[in-house]
mmCIF file of C-alpha atoms and ligand atoms in Angstrom:
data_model
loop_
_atom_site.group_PDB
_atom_site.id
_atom_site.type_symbol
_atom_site.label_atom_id
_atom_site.label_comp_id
_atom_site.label_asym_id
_atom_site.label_seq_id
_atom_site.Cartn_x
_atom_site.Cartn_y
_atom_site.Cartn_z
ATOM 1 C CA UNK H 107 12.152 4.177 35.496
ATOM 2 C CA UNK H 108 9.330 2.108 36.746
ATOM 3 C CA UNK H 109 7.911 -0.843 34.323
ATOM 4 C CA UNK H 110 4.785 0.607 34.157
ATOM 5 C CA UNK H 111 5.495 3.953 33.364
ATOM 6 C CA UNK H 112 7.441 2.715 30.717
ATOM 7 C CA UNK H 113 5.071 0.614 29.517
ATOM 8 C CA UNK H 114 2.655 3.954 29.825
ATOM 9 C CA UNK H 115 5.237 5.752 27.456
ATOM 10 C CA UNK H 116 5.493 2.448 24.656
ATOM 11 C CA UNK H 117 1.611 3.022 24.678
ATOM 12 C CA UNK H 118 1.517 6.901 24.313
ATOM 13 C CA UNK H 119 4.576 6.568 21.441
ATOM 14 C CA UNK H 120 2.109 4.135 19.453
ATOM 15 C CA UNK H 121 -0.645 5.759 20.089
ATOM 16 C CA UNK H 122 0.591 8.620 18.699
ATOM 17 C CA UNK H 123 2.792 7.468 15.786
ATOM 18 C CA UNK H 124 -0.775 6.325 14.052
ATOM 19 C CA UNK H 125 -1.353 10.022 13.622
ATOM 20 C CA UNK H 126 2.143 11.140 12.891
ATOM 21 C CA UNK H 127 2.529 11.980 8.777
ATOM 22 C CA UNK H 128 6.222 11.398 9.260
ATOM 23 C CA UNK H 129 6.022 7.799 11.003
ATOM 24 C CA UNK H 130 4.725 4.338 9.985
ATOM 25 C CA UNK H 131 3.107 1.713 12.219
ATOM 26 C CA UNK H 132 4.065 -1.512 11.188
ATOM 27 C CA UNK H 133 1.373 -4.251 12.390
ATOM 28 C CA UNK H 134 2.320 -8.203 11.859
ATOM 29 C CA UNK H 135 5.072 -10.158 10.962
ATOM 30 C CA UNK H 136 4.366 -9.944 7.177
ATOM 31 C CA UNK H 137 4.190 -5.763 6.930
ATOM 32 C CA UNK H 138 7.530 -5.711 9.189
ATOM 33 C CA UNK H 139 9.180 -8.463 6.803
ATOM 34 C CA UNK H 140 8.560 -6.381 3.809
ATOM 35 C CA UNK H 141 8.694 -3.319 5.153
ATOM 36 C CA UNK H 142 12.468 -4.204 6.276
ATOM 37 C CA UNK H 143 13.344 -6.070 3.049
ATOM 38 C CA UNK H 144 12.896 -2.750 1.008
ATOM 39 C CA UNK H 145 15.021 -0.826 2.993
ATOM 40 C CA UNK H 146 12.329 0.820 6.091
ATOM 41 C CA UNK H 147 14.365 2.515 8.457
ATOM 42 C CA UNK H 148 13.073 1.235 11.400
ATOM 43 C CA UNK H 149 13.099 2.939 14.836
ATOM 44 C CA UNK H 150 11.516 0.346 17.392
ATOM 45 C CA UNK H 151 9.858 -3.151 17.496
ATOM 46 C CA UNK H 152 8.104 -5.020 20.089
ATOM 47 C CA UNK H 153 6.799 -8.760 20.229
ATOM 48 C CA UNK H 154 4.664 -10.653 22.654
ATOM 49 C CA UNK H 155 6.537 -13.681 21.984
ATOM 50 C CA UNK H 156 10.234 -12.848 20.449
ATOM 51 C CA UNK H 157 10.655 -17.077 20.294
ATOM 52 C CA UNK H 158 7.852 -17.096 17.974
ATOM 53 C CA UNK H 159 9.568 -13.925 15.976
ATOM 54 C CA UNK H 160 12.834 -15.962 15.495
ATOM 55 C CA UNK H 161 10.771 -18.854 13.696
ATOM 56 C CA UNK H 162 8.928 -17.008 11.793
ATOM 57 C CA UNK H 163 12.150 -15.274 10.814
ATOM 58 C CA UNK H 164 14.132 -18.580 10.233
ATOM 59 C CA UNK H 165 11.338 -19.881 8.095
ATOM 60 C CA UNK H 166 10.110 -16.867 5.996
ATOM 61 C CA UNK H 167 12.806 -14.275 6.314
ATOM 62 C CA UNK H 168 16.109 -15.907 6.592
ATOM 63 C CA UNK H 169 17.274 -12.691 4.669
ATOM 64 C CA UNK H 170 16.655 -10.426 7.976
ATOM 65 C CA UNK H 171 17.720 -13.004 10.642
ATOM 66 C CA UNK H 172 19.771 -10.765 12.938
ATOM 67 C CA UNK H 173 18.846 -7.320 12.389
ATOM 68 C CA UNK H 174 15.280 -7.460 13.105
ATOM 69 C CA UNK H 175 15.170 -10.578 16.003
ATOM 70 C CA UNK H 176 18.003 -8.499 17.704
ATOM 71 C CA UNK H 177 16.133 -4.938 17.612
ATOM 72 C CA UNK H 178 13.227 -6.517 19.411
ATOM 73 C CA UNK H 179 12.415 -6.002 23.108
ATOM 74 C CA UNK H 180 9.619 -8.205 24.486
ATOM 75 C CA UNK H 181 6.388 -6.755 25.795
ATOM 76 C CA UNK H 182 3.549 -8.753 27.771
ATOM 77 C CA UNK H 183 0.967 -9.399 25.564
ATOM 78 C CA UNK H 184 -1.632 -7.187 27.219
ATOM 79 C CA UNK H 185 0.889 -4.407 26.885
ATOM 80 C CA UNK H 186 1.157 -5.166 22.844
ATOM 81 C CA UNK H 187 -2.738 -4.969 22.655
ATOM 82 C CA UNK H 188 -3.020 -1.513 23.793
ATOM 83 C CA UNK H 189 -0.392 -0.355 21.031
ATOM 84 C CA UNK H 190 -2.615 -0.778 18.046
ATOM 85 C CA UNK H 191 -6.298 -1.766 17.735
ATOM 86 C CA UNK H 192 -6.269 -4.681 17.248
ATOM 87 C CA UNK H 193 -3.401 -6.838 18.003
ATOM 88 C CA UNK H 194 -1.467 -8.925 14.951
ATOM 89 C CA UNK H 195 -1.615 -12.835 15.782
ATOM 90 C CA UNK H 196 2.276 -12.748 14.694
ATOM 91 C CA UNK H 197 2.741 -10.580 18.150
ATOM 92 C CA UNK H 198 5.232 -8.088 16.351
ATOM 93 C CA UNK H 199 4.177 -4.663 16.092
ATOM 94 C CA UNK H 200 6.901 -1.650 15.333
ATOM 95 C CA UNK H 201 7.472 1.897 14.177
ATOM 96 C CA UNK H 202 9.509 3.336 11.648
ATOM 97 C CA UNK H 203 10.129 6.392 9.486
ATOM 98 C CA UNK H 204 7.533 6.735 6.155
ATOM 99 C CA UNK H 205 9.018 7.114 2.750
ATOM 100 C CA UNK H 206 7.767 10.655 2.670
ATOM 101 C CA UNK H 207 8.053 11.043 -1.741
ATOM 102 C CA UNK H 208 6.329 14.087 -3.293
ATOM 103 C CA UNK H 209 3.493 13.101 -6.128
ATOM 104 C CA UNK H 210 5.623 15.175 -8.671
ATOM 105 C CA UNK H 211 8.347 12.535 -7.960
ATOM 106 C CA UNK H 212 5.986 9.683 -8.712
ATOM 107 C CA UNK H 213 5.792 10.863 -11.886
ATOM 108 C CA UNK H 214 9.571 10.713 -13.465
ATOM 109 C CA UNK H 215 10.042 7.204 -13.224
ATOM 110 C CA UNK H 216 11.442 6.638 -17.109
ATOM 111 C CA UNK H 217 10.916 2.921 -17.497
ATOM 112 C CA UNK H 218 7.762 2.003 -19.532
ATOM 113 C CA UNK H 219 5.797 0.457 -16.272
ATOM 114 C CA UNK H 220 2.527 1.983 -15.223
ATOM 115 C CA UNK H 221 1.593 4.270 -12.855
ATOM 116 C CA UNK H 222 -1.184 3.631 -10.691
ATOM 117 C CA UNK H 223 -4.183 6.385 -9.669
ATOM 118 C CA UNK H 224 -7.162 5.923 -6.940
ATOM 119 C CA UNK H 225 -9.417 8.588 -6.862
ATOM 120 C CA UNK H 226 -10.508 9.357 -3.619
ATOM 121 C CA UNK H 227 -10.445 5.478 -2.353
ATOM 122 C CA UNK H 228 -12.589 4.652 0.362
ATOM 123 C CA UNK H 229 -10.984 1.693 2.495
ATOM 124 C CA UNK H 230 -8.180 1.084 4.011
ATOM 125 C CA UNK H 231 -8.267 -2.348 2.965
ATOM 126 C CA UNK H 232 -8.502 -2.360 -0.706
ATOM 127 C CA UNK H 233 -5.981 0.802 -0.447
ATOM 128 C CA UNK H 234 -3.512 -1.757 0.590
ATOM 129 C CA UNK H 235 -4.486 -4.323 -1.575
ATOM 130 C CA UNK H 236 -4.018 -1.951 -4.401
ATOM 131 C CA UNK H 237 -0.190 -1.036 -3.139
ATOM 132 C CA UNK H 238 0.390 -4.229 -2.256
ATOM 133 C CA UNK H 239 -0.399 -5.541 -6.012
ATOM 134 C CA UNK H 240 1.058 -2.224 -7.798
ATOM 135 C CA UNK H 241 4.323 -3.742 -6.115
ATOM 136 C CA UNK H 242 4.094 -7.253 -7.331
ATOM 137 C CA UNK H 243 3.656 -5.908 -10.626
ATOM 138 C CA UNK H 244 6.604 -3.752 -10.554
ATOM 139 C CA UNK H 245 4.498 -0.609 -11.264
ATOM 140 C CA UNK H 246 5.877 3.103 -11.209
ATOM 141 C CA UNK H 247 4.250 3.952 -7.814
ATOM 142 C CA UNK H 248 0.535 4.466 -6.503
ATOM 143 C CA UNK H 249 -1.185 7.858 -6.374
ATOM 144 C CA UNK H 250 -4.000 8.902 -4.211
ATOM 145 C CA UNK H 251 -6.713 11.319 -4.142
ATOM 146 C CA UNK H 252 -9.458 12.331 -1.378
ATOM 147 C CA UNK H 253 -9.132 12.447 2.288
ATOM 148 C CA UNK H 254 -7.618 9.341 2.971
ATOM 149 C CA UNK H 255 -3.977 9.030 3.836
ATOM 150 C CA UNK H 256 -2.217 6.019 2.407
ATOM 151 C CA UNK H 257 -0.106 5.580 4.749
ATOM 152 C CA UNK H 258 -2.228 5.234 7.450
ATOM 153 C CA UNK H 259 -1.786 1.667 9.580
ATOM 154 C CA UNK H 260 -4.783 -0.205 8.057
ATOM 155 C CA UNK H 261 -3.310 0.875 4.587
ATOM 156 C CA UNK H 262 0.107 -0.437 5.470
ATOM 157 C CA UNK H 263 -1.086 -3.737 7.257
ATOM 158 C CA UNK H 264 -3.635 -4.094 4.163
ATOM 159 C CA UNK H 265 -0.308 -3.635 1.524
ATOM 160 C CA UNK H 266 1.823 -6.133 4.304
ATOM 161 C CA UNK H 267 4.328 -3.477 3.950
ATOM 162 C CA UNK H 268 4.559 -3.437 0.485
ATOM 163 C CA UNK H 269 4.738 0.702 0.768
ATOM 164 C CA UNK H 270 8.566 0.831 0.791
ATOM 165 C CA UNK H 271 8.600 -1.265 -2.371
ATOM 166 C CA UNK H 272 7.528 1.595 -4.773
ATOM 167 C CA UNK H 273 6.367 5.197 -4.052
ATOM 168 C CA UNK H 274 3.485 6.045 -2.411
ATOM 169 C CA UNK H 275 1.693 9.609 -2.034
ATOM 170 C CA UNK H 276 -1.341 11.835 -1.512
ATOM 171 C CA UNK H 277 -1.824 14.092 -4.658
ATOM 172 C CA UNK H 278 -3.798 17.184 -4.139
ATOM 173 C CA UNK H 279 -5.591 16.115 -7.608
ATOM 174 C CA UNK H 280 -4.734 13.996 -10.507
ATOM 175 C CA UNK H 281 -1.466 15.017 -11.726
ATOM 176 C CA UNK H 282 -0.308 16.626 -15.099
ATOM 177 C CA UNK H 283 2.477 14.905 -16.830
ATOM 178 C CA UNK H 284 3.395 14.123 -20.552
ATOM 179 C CA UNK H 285 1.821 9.963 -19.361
ATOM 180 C CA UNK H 286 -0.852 8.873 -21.168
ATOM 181 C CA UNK H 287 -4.080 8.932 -19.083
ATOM 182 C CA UNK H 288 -6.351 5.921 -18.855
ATOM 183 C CA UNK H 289 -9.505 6.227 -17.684
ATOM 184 C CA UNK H 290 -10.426 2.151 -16.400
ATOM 185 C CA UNK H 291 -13.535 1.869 -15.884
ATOM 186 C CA UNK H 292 -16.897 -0.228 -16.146
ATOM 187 C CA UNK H 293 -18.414 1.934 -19.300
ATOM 188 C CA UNK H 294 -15.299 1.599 -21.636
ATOM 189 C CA UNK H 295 -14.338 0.056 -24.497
ATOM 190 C CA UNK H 296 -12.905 -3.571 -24.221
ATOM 191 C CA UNK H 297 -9.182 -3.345 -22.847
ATOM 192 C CA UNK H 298 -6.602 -4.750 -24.675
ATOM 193 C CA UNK H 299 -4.019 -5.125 -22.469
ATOM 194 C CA UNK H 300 -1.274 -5.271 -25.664
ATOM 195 C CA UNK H 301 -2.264 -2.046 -26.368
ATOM 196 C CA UNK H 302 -1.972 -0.197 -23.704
ATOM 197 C CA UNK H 303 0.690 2.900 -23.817
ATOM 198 C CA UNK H 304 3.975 2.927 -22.165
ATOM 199 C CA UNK H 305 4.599 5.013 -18.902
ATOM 200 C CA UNK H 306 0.264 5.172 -18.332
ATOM 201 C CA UNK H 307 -1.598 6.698 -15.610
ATOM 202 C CA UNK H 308 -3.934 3.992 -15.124
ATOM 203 C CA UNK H 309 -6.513 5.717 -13.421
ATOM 204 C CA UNK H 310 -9.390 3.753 -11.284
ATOM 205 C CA UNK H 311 -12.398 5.079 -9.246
ATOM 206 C CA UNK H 312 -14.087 5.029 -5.840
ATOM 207 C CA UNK H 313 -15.404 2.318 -4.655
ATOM 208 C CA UNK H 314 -18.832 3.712 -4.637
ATOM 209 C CA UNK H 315 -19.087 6.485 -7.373
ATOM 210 C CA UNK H 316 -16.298 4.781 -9.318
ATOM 211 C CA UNK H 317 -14.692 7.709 -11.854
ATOM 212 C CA UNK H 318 -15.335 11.502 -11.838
ATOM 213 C CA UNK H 319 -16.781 12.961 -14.563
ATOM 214 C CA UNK H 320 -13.868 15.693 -14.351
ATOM 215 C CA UNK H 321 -11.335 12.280 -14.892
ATOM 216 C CA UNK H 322 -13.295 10.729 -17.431
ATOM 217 C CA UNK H 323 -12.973 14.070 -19.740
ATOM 218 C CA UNK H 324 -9.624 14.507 -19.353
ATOM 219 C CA UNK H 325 -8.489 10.993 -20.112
ATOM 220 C CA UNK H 326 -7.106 9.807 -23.049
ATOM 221 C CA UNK H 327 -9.104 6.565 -23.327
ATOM 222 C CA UNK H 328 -11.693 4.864 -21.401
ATOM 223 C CA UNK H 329 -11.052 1.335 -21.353
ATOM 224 C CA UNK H 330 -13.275 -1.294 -19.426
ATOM 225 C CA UNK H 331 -12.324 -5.126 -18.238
ATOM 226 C CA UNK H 332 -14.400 -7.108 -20.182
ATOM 227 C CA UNK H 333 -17.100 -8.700 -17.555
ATOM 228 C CA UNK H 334 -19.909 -11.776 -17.928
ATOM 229 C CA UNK H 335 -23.175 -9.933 -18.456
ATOM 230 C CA UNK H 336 -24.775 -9.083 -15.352
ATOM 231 C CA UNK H 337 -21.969 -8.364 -13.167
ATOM 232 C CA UNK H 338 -21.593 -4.291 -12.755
ATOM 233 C CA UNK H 339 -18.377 -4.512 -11.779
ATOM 234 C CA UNK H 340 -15.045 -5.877 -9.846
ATOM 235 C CA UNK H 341 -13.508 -4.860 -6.495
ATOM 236 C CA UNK H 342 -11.446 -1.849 -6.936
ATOM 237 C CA UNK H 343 -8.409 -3.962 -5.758
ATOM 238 C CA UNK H 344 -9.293 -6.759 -7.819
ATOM 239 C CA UNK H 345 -9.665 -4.383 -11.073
ATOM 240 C CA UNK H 346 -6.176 -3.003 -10.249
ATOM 241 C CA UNK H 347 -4.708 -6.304 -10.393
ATOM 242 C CA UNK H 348 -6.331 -7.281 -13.349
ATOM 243 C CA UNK H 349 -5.201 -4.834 -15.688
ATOM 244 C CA UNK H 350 -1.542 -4.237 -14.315
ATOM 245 C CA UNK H 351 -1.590 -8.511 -14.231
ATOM 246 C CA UNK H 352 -3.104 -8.420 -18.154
ATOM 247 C CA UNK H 353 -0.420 -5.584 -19.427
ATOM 248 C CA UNK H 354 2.586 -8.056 -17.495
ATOM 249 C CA UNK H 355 1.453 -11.113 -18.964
ATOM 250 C CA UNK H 356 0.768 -9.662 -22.681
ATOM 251 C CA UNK H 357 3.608 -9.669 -25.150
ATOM 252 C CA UNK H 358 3.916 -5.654 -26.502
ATOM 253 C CA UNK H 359 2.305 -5.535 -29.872
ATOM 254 C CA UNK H 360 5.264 -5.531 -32.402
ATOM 255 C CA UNK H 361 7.438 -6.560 -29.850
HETATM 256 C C1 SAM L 1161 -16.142 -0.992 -7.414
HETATM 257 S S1 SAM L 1161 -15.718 -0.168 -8.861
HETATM 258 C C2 SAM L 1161 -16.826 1.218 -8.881
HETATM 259 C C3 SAM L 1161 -18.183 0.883 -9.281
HETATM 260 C C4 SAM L 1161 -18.980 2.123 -9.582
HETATM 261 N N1 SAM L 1161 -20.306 1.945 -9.103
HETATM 262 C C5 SAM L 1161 -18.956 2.411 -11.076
HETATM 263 O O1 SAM L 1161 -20.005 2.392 -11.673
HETATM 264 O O2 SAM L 1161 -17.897 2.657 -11.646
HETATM 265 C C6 SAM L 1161 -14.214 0.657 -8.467
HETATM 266 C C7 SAM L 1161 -13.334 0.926 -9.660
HETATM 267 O O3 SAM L 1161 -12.814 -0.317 -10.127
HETATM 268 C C8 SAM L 1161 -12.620 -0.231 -11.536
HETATM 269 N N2 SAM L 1161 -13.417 -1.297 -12.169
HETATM 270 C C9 SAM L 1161 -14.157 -2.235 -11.561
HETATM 271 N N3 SAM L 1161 -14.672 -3.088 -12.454
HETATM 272 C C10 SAM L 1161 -14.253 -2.658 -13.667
HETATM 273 C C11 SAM L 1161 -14.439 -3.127 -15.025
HETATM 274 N N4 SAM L 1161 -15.138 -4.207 -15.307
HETATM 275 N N5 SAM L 1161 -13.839 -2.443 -16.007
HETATM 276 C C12 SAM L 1161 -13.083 -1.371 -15.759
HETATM 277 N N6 SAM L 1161 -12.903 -0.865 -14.510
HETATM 278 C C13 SAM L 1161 -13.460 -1.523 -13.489
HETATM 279 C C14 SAM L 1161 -13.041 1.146 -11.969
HETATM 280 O O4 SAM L 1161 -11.917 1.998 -12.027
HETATM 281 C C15 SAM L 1161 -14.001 1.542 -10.875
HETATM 282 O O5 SAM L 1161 -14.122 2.943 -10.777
#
């Protein structure tokens, strides 16, 4: 086989993995690193600059040197920026198979940590940033409503990979389970982060419209982050982290 047609082929596999529910698209070092560290089975990689890969590697990952340097073929770098829209500086881009998790599976997670809800989230970006925080925090998993998929690539490269770290799914609409729903939002009372119940579904809203009405009634409580007067409200993303961040960092009450 000719170089270029199998450079044509790397492009059309890409290409067509960012629309594939069962694959991921790994863009940049940093999603790859922690994609790999919790256990993505990965099915190709390229790089622009494999030398650069192997320091990055040594410096960062020294728990992957091998596996991942070793899977690597090189690509020129014009090749790599046809692959995905817009090339990684870190020159790495790969593919591997999604953690495909129903939402009912979410749910059963027995230890006391949270579970995390968007309703119908807007962007890519703070979609990520809300995974990639619900995994710092140790939370149950992440939930989604709405059209968007969470696994999409701007998801995954706004989470730096952080999807295989916990569950991640689509929900058809917000779940029913024996958790404690928690509406967070804006127009409820003052959160005490002590307080909050074991096993929640802390449940947050678009970034436009914030929660639905339907949500609000069927939650258990409607608790707000206490904000300087003035300010309507935080970043979804940055709301998420706050109140997973308060519940880690507050002793239990009684405990
Ligand atoms: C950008 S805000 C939505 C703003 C929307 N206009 C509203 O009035 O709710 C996105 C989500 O972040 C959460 N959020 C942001 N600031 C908050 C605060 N101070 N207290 C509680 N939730 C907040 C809520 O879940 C909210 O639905």
């Amino acid at each position: 086989m000719s170089d270029a047609v199998a450079e044509q082929g790397l492009i059309r596999r890409y290409r067509s993995a960012r629309r594939d529910q069962r694959l991921a698209v790994l863009e940049g070092f940093h999603t790859l690193k922690h994609a790999l560290r919790f256990g993505a089975d990965l099915l190709e990689a390229v790089a622009s600059e494999p030398e650069q890969l192997e320091r990055l590697v040594a410096e960062l990952a020294p728990d992957l040197a091998g596996s991942l340097v070793e899977q690597t073929e090189r690509v020129a770098p014009e090749v790599l920026a046809e692959l995905v829209p817009q090339a990684p500086r870190t020159g790495v881009v790969a593919i591997a198979q999604r953690r495909r998790i129903p939402p009912e599976a979410v749910l059963v997670d027995t230890r006391s940590a949270p579970l995390v809800l968007l309703e119908e989230p807007r962007t890519m970006g703070n979609l990520g940033a809300c995974v990639r925080v619900a995994a710092a925090a140790d939370a149950a998993g992440v939930l989604t409503t709405g059209p968007i998929d969470p696994w999409h690539p701007d998801a995954l490269r706004g989470a730096a990979g952080l999807h295989f770290a916990l569950p991640v799914a689509a929900a058809a609409a917000p779940p029913e389970s024996d958790r404690p729903l928690i509406a967070i939002d804006p127009g409820g009372e003052d959160l005490r982060p002590a307080e909050l119940p074991p096993r929640a579904i802390l449940t947050f809203g678009s970034e436009r419209y914030g929660l639905s009405d339907a949500l609000l009634e069927r939650a258990d409580a409607r608790l707000a982050i206490p904000m300087r007067s003035g300010v309507s409200s935080l970043n979804l993303a940055t709301a998420v982290a706050a109140v997973l961040f308060a519940q880690r960092l507050s002793p239990r009450e009684g405990a």
